[in-house]
Tab-separated table of C-alpha atoms and ligand atoms in Angstrom:
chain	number	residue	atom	x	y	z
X	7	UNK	CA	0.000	0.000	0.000
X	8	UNK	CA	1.219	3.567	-0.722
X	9	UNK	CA	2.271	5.634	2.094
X	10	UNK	CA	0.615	8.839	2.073
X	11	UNK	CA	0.720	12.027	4.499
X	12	UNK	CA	-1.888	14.505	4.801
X	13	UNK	CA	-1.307	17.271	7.310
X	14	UNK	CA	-2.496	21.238	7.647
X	15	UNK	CA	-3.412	23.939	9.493
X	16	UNK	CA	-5.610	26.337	9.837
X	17	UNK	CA	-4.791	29.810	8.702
X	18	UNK	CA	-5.729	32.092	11.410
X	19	UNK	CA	-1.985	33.599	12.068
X	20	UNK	CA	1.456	33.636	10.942
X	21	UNK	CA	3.430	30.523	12.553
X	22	UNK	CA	5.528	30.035	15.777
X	23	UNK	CA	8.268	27.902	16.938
X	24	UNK	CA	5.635	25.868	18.600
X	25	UNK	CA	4.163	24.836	15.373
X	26	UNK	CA	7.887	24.548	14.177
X	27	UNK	CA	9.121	21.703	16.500
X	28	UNK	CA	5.327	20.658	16.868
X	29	UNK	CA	4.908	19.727	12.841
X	30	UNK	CA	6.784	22.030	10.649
X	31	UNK	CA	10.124	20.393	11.099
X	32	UNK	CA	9.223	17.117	10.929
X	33	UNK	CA	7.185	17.640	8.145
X	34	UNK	CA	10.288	18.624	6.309
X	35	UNK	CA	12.094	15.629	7.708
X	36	UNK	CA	9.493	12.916	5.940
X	37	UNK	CA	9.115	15.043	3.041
X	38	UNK	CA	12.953	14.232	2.682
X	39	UNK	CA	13.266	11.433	3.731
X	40	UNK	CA	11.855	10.004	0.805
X	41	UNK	CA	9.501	6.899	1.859
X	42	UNK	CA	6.150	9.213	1.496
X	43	UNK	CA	4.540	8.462	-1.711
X	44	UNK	CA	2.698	11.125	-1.507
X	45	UNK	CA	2.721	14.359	0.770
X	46	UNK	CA	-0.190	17.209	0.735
X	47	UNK	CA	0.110	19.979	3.121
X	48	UNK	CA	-3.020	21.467	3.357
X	49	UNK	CA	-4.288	25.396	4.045
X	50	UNK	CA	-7.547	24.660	6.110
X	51	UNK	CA	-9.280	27.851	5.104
X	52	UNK	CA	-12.339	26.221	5.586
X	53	UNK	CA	-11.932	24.912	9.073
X	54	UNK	CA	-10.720	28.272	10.115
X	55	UNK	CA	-14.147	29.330	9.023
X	56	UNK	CA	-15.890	27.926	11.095
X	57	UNK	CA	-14.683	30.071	14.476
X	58	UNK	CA	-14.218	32.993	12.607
X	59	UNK	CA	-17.625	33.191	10.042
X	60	UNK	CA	-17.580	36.849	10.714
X	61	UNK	CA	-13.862	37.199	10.044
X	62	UNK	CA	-13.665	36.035	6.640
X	63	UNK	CA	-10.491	38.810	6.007
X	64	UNK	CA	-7.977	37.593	9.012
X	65	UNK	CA	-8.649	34.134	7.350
X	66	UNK	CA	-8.036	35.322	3.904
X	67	UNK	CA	-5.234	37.165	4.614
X	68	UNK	CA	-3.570	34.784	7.019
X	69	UNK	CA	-3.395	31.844	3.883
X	70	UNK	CA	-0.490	33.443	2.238
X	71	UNK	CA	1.418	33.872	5.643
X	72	UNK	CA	0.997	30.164	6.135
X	73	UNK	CA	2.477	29.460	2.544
X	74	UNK	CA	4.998	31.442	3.258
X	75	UNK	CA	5.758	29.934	6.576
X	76	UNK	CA	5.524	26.076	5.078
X	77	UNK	CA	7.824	27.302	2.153
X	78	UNK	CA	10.354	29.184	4.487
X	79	UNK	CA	11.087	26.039	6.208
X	80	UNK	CA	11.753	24.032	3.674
X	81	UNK	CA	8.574	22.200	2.342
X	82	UNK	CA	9.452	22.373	-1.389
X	83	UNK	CA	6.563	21.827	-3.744
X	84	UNK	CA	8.321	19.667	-6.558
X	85	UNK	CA	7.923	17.372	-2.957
X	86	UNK	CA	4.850	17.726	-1.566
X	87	UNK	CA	1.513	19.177	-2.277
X	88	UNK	CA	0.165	22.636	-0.932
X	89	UNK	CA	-3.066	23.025	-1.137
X	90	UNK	CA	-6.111	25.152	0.345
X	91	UNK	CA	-8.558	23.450	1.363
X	92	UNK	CA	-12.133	25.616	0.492
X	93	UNK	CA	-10.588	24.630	-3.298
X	94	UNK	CA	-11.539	21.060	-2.946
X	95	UNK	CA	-15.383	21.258	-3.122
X	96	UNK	CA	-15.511	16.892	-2.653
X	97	UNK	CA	-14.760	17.557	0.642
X	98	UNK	CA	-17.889	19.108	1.464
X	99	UNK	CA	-19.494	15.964	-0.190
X	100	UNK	CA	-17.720	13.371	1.853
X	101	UNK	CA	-18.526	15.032	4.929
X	102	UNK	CA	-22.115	15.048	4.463
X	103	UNK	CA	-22.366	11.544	4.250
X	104	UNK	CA	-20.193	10.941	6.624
X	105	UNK	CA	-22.513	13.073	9.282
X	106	UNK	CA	-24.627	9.989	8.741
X	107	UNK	CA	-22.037	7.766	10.445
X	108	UNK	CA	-21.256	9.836	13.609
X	109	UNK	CA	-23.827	11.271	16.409
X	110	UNK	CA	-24.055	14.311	18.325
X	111	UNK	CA	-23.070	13.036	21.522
X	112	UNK	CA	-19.703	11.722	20.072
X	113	UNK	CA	-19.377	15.160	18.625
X	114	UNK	CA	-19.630	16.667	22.131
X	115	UNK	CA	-17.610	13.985	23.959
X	116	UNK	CA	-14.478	14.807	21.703
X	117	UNK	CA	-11.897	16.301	23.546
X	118	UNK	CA	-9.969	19.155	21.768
X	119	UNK	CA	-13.839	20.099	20.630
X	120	UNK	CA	-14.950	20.343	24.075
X	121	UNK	CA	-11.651	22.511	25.152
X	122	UNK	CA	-12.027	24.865	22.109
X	123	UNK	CA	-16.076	25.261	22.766
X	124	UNK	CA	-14.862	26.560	26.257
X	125	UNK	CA	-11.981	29.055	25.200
X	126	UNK	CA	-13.993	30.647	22.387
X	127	UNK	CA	-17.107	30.742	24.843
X	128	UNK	CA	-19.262	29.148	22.631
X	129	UNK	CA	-21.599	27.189	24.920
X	130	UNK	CA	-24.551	28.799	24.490
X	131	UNK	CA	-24.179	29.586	21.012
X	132	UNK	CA	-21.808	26.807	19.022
X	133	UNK	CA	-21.980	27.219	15.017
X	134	UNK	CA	-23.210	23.745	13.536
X	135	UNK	CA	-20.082	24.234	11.261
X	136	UNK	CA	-18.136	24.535	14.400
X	137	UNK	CA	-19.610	21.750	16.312
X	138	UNK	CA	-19.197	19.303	13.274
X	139	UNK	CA	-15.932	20.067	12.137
X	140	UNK	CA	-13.765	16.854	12.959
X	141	UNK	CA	-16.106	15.390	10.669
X	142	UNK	CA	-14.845	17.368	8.128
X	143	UNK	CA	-11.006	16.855	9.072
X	144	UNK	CA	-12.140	13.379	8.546
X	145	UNK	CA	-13.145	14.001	4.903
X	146	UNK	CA	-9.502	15.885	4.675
X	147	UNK	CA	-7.737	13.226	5.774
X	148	UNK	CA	-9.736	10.365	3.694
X	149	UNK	CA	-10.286	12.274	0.119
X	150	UNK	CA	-5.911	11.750	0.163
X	151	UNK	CA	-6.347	8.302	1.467
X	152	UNK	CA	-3.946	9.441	3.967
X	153	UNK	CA	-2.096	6.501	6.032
X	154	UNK	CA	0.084	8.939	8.171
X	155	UNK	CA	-1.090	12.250	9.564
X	156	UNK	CA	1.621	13.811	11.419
X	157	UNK	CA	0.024	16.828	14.000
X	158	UNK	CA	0.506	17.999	17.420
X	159	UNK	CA	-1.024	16.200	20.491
X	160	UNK	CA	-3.585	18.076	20.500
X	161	UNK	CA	-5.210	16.664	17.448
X	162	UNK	CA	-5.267	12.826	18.343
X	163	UNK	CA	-9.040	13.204	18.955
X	164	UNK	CA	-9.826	14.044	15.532
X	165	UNK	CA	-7.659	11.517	14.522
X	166	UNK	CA	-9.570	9.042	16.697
X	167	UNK	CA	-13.039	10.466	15.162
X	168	UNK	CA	-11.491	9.756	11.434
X	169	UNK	CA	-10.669	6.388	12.666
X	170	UNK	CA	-14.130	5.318	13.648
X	171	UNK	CA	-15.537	7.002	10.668
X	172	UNK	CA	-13.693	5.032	8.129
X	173	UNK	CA	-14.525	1.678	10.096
X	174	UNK	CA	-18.113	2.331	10.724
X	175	UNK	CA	-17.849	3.210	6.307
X	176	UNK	CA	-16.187	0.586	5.347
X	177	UNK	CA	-18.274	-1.869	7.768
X	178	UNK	CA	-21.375	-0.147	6.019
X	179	UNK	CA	-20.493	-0.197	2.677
X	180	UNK	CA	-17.267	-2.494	2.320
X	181	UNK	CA	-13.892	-1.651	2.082
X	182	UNK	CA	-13.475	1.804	0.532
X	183	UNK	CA	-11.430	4.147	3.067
X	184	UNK	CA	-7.959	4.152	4.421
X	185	UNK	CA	-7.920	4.220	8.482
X	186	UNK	CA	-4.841	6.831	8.920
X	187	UNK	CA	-2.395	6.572	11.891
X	188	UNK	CA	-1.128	9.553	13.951
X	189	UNK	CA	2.654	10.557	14.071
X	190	UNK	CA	3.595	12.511	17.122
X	191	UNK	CA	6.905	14.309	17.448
X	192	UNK	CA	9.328	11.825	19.715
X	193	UNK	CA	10.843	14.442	21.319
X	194	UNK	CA	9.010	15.471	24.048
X	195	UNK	CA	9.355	19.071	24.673
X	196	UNK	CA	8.328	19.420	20.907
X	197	UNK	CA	4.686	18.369	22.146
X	198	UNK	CA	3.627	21.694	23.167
X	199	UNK	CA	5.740	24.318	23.432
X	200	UNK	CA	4.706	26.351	26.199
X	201	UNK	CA	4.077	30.528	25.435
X	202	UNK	CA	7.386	33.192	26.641
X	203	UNK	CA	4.905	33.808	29.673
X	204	UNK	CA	5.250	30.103	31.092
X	205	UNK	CA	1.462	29.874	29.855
X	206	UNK	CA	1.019	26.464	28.636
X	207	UNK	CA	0.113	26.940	25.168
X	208	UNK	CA	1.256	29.921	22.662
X	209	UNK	CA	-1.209	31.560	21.117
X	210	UNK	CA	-1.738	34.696	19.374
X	211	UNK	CA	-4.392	36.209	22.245
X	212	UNK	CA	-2.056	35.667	24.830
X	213	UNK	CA	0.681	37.825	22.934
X	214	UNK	CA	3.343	34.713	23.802
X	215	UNK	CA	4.717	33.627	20.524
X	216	UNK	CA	8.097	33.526	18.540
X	217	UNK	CA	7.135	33.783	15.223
X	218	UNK	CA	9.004	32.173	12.374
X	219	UNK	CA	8.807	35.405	10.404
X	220	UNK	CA	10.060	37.139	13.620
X	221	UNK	CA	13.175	39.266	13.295
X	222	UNK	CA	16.710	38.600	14.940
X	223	UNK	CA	15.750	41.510	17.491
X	224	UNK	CA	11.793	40.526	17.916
X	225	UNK	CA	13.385	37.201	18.869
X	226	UNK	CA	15.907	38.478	20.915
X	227	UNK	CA	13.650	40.791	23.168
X	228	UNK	CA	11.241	37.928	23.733
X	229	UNK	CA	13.973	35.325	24.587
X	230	UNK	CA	15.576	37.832	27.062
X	231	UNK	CA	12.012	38.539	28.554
X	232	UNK	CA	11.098	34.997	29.130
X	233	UNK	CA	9.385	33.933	32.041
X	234	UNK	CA	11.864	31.419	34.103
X	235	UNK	CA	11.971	30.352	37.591
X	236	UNK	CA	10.389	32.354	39.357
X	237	UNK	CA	12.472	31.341	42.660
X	238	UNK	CA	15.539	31.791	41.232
X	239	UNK	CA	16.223	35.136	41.960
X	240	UNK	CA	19.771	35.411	43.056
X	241	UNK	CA	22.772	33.535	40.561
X	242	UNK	CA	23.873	31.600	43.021
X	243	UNK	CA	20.228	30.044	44.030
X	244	UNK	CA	19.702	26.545	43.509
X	245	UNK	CA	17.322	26.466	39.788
X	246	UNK	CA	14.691	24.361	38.637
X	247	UNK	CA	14.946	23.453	35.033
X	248	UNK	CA	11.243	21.157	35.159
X	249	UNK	CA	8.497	23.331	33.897
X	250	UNK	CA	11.300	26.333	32.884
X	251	UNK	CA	10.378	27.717	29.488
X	252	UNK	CA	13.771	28.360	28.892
X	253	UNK	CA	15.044	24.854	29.571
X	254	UNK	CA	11.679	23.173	28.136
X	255	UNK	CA	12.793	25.516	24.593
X	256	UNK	CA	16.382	24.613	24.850
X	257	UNK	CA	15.435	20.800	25.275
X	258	UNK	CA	13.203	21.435	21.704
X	259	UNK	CA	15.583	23.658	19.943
X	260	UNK	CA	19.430	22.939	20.843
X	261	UNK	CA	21.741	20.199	19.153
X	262	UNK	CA	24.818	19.050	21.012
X	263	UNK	CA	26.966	20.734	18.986
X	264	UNK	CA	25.647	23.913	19.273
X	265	UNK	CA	27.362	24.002	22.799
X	266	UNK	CA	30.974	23.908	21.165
X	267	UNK	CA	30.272	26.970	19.105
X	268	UNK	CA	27.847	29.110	21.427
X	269	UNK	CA	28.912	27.935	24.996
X	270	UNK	CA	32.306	25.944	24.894
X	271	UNK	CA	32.052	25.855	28.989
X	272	UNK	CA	29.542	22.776	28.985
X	273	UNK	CA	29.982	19.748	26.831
X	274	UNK	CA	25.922	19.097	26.134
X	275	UNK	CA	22.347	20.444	28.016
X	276	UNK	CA	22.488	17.625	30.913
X	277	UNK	CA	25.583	19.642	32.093
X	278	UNK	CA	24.319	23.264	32.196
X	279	UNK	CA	20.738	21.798	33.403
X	280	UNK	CA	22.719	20.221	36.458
X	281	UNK	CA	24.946	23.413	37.013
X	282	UNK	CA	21.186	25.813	36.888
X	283	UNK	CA	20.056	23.118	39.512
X	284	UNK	CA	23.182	23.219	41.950
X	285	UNK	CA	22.856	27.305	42.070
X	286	UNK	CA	25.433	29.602	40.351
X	287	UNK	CA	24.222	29.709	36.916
X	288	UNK	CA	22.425	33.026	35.939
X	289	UNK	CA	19.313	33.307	33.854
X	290	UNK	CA	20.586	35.585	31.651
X	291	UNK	CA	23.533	33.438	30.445
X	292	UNK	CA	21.150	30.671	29.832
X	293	UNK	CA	18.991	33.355	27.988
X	294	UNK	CA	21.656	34.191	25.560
X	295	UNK	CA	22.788	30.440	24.529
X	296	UNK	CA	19.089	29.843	23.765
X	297	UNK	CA	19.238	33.536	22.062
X	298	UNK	CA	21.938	32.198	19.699
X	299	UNK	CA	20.305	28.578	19.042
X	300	UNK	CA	17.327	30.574	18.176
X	301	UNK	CA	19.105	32.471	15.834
X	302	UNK	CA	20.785	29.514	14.373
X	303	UNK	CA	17.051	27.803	13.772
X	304	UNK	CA	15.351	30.697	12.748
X	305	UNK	CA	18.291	32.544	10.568
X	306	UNK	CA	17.788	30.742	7.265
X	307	UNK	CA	14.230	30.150	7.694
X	308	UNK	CA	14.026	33.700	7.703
X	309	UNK	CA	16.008	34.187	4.850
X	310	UNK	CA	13.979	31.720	2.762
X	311	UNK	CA	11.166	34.135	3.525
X	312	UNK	CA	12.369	36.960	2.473
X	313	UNK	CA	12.966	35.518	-1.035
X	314	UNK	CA	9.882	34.175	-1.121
X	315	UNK	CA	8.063	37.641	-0.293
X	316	UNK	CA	9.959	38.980	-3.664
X	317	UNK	CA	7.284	36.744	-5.203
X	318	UNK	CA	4.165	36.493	-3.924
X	319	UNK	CA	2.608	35.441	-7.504
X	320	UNK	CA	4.504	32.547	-7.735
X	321	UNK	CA	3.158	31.615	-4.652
X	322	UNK	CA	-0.397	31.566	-5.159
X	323	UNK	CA	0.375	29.477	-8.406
X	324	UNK	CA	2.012	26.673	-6.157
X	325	UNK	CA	-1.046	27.015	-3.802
X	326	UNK	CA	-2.942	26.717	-7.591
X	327	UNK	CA	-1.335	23.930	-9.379
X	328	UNK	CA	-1.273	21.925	-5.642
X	329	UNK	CA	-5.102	22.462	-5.345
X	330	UNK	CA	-5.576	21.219	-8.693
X	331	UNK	CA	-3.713	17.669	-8.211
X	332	UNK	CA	-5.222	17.815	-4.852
X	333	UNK	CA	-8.932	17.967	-6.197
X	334	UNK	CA	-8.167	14.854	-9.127
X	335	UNK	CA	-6.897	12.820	-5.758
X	336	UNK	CA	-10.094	13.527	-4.033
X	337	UNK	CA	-11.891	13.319	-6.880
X	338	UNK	CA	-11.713	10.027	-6.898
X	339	UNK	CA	-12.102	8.982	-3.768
X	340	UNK	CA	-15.474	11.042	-3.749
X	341	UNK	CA	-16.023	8.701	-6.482
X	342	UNK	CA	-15.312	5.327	-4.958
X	343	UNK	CA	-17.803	6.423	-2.187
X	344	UNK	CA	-20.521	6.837	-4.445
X	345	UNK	CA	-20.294	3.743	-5.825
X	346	UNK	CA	-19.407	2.184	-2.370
X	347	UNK	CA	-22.773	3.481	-1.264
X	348	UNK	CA	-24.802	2.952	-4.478
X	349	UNK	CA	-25.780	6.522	-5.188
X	350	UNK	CA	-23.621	6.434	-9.090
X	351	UNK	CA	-26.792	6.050	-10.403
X	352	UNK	CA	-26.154	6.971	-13.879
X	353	UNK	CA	-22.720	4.687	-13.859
X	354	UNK	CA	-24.892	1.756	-12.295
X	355	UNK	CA	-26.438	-0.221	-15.834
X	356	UNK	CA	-27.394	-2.739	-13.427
X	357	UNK	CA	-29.472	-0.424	-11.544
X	358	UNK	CA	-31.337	0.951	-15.040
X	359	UNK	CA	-31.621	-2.890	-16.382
X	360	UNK	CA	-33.410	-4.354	-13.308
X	361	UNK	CA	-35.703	-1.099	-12.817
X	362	UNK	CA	-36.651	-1.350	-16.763
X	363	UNK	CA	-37.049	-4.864	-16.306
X	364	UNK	CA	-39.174	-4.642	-13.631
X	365	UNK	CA	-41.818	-2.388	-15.467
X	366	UNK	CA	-41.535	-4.295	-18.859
X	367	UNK	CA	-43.705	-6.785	-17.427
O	417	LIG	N1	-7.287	20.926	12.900
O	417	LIG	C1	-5.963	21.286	12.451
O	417	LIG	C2	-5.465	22.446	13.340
O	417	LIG	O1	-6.252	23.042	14.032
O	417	LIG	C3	-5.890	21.699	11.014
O	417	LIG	C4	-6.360	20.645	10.054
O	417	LIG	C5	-7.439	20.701	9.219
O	417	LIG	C6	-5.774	19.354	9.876
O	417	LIG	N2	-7.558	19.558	8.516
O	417	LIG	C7	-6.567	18.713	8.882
O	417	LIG	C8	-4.692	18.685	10.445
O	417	LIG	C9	-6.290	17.404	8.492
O	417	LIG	C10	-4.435	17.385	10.041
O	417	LIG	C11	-5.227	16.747	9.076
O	417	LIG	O2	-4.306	22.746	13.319
């Protein structure tokens, strides 16, 4: 069987170093790695809809910020496909028959649907579109036939809900979709990346990110402003690196031999994490190592950008041409559905011999 990776986000703000070490990165890594078949990286314009009906301009806006995000770090699109999602009109066909497979109450019991209901305060008030949503990340994940969907933690329940919805189809009407596995990031601290604050999640509300498009000083003023902890307040106290944003980053951004170049003093992060914890190892000078890793992450990512905002046309043709292959691909899986559930009518001569036959009488 062909292995096949469908991944996205939604387009509601440029991208952080969370979603770098979350996805981003690793999404380079299999696209290079060369065992994908296939690899579509998809815009979820639509999805981001559906919180933000009445913003249809941040969304709009925010889908060339993305592409430029995906292409700064490396996703090339001779490699994998970029697409936007809203340009795939089958999707909004599979996922109205598969709302027949799934019930309300296994809507409401999902998880990352339940936490996102309460931070956007929609319990009195939740839009349909909203509310049914995973069912549609199922029909983004199936129309690709997706067997790998590398996300963030956070999305293993709608992972989950695809899972059940291509068994309870395929138990329905035979064998027709592919059930996808996750593919988490191994290393840990790349699970979610807390905010600068300490606040366990960045997000753009909060005002807590490191953007990718960031510049060397943005970067540098929020490294050097980072929450730490907040009992170690002389040099010489005794530190706790468990829970420290500044350790939890350095334990997601910094390589071994980053420490020859940057801080020659230690040999590797187990060292300066056991010299913070003893006492006599100042914030600042931790601050500044991470400042430089940062730097060292961020510097050509950056610079990809910047050639990439010199040509904003080409762009949108690669988000063109990708959304084109993408909607042959899901094309025809819309098309084995329909004849999975009976309703290619017109394809079905059976069907139009046995109904004439049964009126010739
Ligand atoms: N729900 C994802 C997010 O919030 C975005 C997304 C939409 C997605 N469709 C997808 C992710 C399909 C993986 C697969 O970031």
């Amino acid at each position: 069987m062909s292995k096949i990776i469908l991944t996205g986000d939604r387009p509601t703000g440029r991208l952080h170093v969370g979603h770098y070490v979350g996805s981003l990165k690793g999404r380079v890594a299999l696209q290079n790695s060369g065992i994908y078949d296939k690899i579509f990286i998809m815009i979820a314009d639509a999805q981001a809809l559906t919180d933000n009906a009445e913003q249809p301009e941040k969304v709009r806006q925010n889908i060339i910020e993305v592409a430029l995000d995906y292409l700064s770090c490396g996703l090339d699109p001779r490699k994998s496909t970029l697409l936007i999602q809203s340009q795939i009109p089958e999707l909004c066909e599979l996922s109205f028959y598969y709302m027949n497979l799934v019930t309300v109450s296994r809507l409401q019991r999902n998880p990352t649907v339940k936490s996102e209901i309460q931070m956007r305060n929609f319990e009195a008030s939740i839009p349909v579109g909203f509310f049914t949503y995973p069912i549609s990340q199922a029909a983004d994940i199936t129309a690709f036939k997706a067997t790998t969907v590398p996300v963030g933690e956070d999305q293993l329940p709608m992972i989950e809900q695809t899972k059940e919805i291509v068994r309870k189809f395929n138990s329905v009407y035979g064998d027709t979709l592919v059930e996808p596995d996750v593919l988490l990031p191994d290393n840990k601290a790349c699970l979610r990346l807390p905010g600068i604050d300490g606040k366990a999640k960045m997000s753009k509300s909060l005002n807590n990110c490191i953007y990718l498009s960031d510049t060397e000083e943005d970067v540098r003023k929020k490294v050097m402003s980072m929450f730490t902890d907040p009992n170690h307040l002389q040099v010489s106290d005794p530190g706790r690196v468990e829970g420290n944003p500044v350790f939890i980053y350095l334990d997601a951004f910094c390589e071994t031999d980053m420490f020859a170049e940057y801080l020659p003093d230690y040999a590797n992060l187990d060292e300066l994490k056991a010299h913070y914890t003893r006492g006599g190892l100042g914030d600042v000078k931790v601050k500044k190592f991470l400042n430089k890793v940062l730097q060292e992450v961020l510097s050509p990512i950056r610079a990809r950008r910047k050639e990439w905002e010199q040509n904003i046309p080409a762009v949108y043709e690669i988000l063109r041409e990708g959304s084109l292959a993408a909607r042959e691909v899901a094309a025809q899986t819309l098309s084995d559905v329909k004849n999975s559930m009976k309703i290619n009518y017109f394809d079905d001569q059976a069907l139009i011999t046995e109904q004439a036959q049964k009126y010739a009488q």
